[in-house]
Tab-separated table of C-alpha atoms and ligand atoms in Angstrom:
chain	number	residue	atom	x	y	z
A	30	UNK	CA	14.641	3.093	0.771
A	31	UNK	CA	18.051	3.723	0.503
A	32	UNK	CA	19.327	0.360	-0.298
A	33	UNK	CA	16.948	-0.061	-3.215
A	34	UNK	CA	18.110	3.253	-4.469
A	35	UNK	CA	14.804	4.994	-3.995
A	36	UNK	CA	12.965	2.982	-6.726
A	37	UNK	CA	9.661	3.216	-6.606
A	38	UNK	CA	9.203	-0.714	-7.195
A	39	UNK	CA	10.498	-1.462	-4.237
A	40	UNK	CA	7.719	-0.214	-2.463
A	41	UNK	CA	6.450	-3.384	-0.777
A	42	UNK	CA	9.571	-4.424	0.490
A	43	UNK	CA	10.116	-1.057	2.010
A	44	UNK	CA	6.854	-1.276	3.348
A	45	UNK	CA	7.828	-4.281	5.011
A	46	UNK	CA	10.900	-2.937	6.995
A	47	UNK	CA	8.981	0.022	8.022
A	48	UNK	CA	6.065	-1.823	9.582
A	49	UNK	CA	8.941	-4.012	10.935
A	50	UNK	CA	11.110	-0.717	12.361
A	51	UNK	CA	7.885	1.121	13.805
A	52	UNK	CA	5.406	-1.809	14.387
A	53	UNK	CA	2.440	-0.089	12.276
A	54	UNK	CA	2.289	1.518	9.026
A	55	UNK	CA	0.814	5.252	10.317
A	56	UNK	CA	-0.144	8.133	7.852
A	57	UNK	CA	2.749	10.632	7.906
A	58	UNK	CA	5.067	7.442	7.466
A	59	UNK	CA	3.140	6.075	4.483
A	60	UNK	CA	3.440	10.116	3.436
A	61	UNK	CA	7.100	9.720	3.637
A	62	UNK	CA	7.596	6.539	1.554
A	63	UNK	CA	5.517	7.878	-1.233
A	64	UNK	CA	7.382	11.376	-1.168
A	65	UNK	CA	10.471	9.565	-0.953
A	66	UNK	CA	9.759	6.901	-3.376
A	67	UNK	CA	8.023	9.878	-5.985
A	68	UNK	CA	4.742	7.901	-5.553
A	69	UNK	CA	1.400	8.897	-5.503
A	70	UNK	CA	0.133	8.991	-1.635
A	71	UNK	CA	-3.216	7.116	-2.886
A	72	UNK	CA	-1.101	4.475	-4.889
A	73	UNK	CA	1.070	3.722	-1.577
A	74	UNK	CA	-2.031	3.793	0.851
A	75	UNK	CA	-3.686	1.442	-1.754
A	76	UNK	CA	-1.196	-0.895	-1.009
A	77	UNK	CA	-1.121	-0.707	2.458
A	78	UNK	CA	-4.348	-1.385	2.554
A	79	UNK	CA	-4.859	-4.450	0.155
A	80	UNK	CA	-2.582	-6.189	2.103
A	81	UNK	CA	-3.508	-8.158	5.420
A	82	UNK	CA	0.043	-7.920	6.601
A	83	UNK	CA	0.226	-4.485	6.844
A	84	UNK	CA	-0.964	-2.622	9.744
A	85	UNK	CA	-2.064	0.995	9.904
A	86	UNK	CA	-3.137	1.211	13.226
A	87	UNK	CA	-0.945	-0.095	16.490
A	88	UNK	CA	-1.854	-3.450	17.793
A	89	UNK	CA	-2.789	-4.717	20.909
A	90	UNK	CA	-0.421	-5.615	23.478
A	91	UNK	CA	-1.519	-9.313	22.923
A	92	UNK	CA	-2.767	-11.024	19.091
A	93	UNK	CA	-5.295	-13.658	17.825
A	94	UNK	CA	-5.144	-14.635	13.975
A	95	UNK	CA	-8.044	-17.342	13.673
A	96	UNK	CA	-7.517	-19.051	10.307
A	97	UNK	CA	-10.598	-19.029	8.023
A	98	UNK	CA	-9.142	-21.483	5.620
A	99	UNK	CA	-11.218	-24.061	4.327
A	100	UNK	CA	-9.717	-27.069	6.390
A	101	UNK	CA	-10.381	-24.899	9.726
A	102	UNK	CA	-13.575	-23.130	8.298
A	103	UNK	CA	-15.413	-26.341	8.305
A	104	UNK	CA	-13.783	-27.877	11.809
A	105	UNK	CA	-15.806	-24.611	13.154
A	106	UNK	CA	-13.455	-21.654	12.601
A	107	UNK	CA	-16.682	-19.541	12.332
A	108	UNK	CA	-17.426	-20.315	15.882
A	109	UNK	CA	-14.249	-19.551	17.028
A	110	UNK	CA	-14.211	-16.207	15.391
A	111	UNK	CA	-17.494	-14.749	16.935
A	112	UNK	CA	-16.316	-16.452	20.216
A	113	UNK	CA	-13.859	-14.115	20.518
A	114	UNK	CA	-15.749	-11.115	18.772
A	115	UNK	CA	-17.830	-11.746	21.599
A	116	UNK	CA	-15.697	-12.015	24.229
A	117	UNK	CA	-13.496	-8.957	23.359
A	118	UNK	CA	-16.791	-7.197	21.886
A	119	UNK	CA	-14.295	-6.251	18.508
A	120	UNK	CA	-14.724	-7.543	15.209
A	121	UNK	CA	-11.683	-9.027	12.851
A	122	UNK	CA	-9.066	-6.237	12.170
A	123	UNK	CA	-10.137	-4.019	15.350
A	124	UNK	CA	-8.188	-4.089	18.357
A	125	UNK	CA	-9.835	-3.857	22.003
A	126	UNK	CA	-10.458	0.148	23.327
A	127	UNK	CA	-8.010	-1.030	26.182
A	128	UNK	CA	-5.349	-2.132	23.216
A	129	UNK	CA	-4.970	-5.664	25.220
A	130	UNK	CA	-6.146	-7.575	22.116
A	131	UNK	CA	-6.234	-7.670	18.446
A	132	UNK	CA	-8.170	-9.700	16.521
A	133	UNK	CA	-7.564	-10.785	12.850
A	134	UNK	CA	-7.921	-13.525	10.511
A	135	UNK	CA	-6.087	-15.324	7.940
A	136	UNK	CA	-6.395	-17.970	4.872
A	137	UNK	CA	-4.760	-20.605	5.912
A	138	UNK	CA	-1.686	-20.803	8.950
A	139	UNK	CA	-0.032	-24.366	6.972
A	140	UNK	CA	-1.461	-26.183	10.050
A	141	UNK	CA	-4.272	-27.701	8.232
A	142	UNK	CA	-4.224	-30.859	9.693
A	143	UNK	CA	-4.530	-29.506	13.741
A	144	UNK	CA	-7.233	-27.167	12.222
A	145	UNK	CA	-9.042	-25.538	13.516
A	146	UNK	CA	-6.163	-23.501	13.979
A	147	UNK	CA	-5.495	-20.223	15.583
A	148	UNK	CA	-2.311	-18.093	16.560
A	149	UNK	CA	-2.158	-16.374	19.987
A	150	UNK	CA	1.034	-13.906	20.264
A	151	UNK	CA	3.012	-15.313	17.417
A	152	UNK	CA	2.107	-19.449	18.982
A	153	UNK	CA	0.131	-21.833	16.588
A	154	UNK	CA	-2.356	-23.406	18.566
A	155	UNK	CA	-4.512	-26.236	16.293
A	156	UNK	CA	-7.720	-28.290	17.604
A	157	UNK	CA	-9.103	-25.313	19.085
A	158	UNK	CA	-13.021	-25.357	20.284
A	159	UNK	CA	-14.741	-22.012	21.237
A	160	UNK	CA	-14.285	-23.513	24.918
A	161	UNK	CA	-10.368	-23.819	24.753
A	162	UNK	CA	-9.754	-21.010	22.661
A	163	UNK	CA	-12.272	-18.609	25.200
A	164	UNK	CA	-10.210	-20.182	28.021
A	165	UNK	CA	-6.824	-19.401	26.366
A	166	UNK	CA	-7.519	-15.295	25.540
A	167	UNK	CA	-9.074	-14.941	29.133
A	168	UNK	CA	-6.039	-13.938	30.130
A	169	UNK	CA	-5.701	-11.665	27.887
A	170	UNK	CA	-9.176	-10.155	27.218
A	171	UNK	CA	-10.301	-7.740	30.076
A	172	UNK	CA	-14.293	-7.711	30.017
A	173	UNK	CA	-15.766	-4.290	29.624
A	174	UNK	CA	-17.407	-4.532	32.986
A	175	UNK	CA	-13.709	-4.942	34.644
A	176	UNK	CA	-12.466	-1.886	32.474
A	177	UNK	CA	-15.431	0.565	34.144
A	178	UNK	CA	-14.684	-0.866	37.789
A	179	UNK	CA	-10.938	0.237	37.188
B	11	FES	S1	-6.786	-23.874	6.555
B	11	FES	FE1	-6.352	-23.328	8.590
B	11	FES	S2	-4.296	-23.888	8.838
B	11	FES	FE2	-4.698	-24.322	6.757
């Protein structure tokens, strides 16, 4: 905030390096930008949340975007997506109770032409099928029924 004087136009980009510096966007930081910035709280929450990139809650120790583009929406992206909403039993922009996984989705990765396309902890991974893409996040996905036996 500091190096863009405090102006209140810079608020995106100071968004940015705060969600970069402390992973996740949480309330009493948001509180702090728009104090600092002499923004209304609402108008810098509003932001935060119209924005995909931004992240108000921690994520998971491990990530899945699953492009819903068009080019990977009809190679089956849709299938992917509840594949893994199944498997993890969280929907797109939740993150598992055990905060192994988090699950989003985006409009398009710019690798149309391996689509469909998915990223798993920051890798691009194209030609995905439910089957390859369920045997990827097993590693990563704990099943609820493992969770209770621990
Ligand atoms: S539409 Fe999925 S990578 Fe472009």
């Amino acid at each position: 905030m500091k190096r863009h004087q405090y102006q209140p136009d810079a608020l995106i980009e100071v968004l940015h390096k705060a969600q970069e510096l402390f992973g996740y966007l949480e309330l009493d930081l948001l509180l702090h930008i728009a104090h600092s910035l002499k923004l209304p709280p609402s108008h810098v929450y509003g932001v935060a949340t119209f924005y995909h990139f931004f992240a108000l809650k921690p994520a998971g120790a491990h990530t899945c975007v699953i492009c819903m583009g068009t080019a990977c929406y009809v190679k089956g992206a849709a299938s992917l997506l509840s594949t893994v909403e199944q498997m993890a039993q969280i929907q797109a922009g939740e993150t598992t109770a055990d905060g192994q996984l988090s699950l989003s989705t985006a409009r398009c990765l710019g690798a149309c032409g391996s689509a469909p396309a998915v990223v798993i902890d920051g890798d691009v991974m194209g030609y995905q099928t439910p089957e390859t893409l369920g045997a990827l996040l097993t590693i990563h996905v704990q099943s609820p029924g493992e969770e209770e036996a621990q």
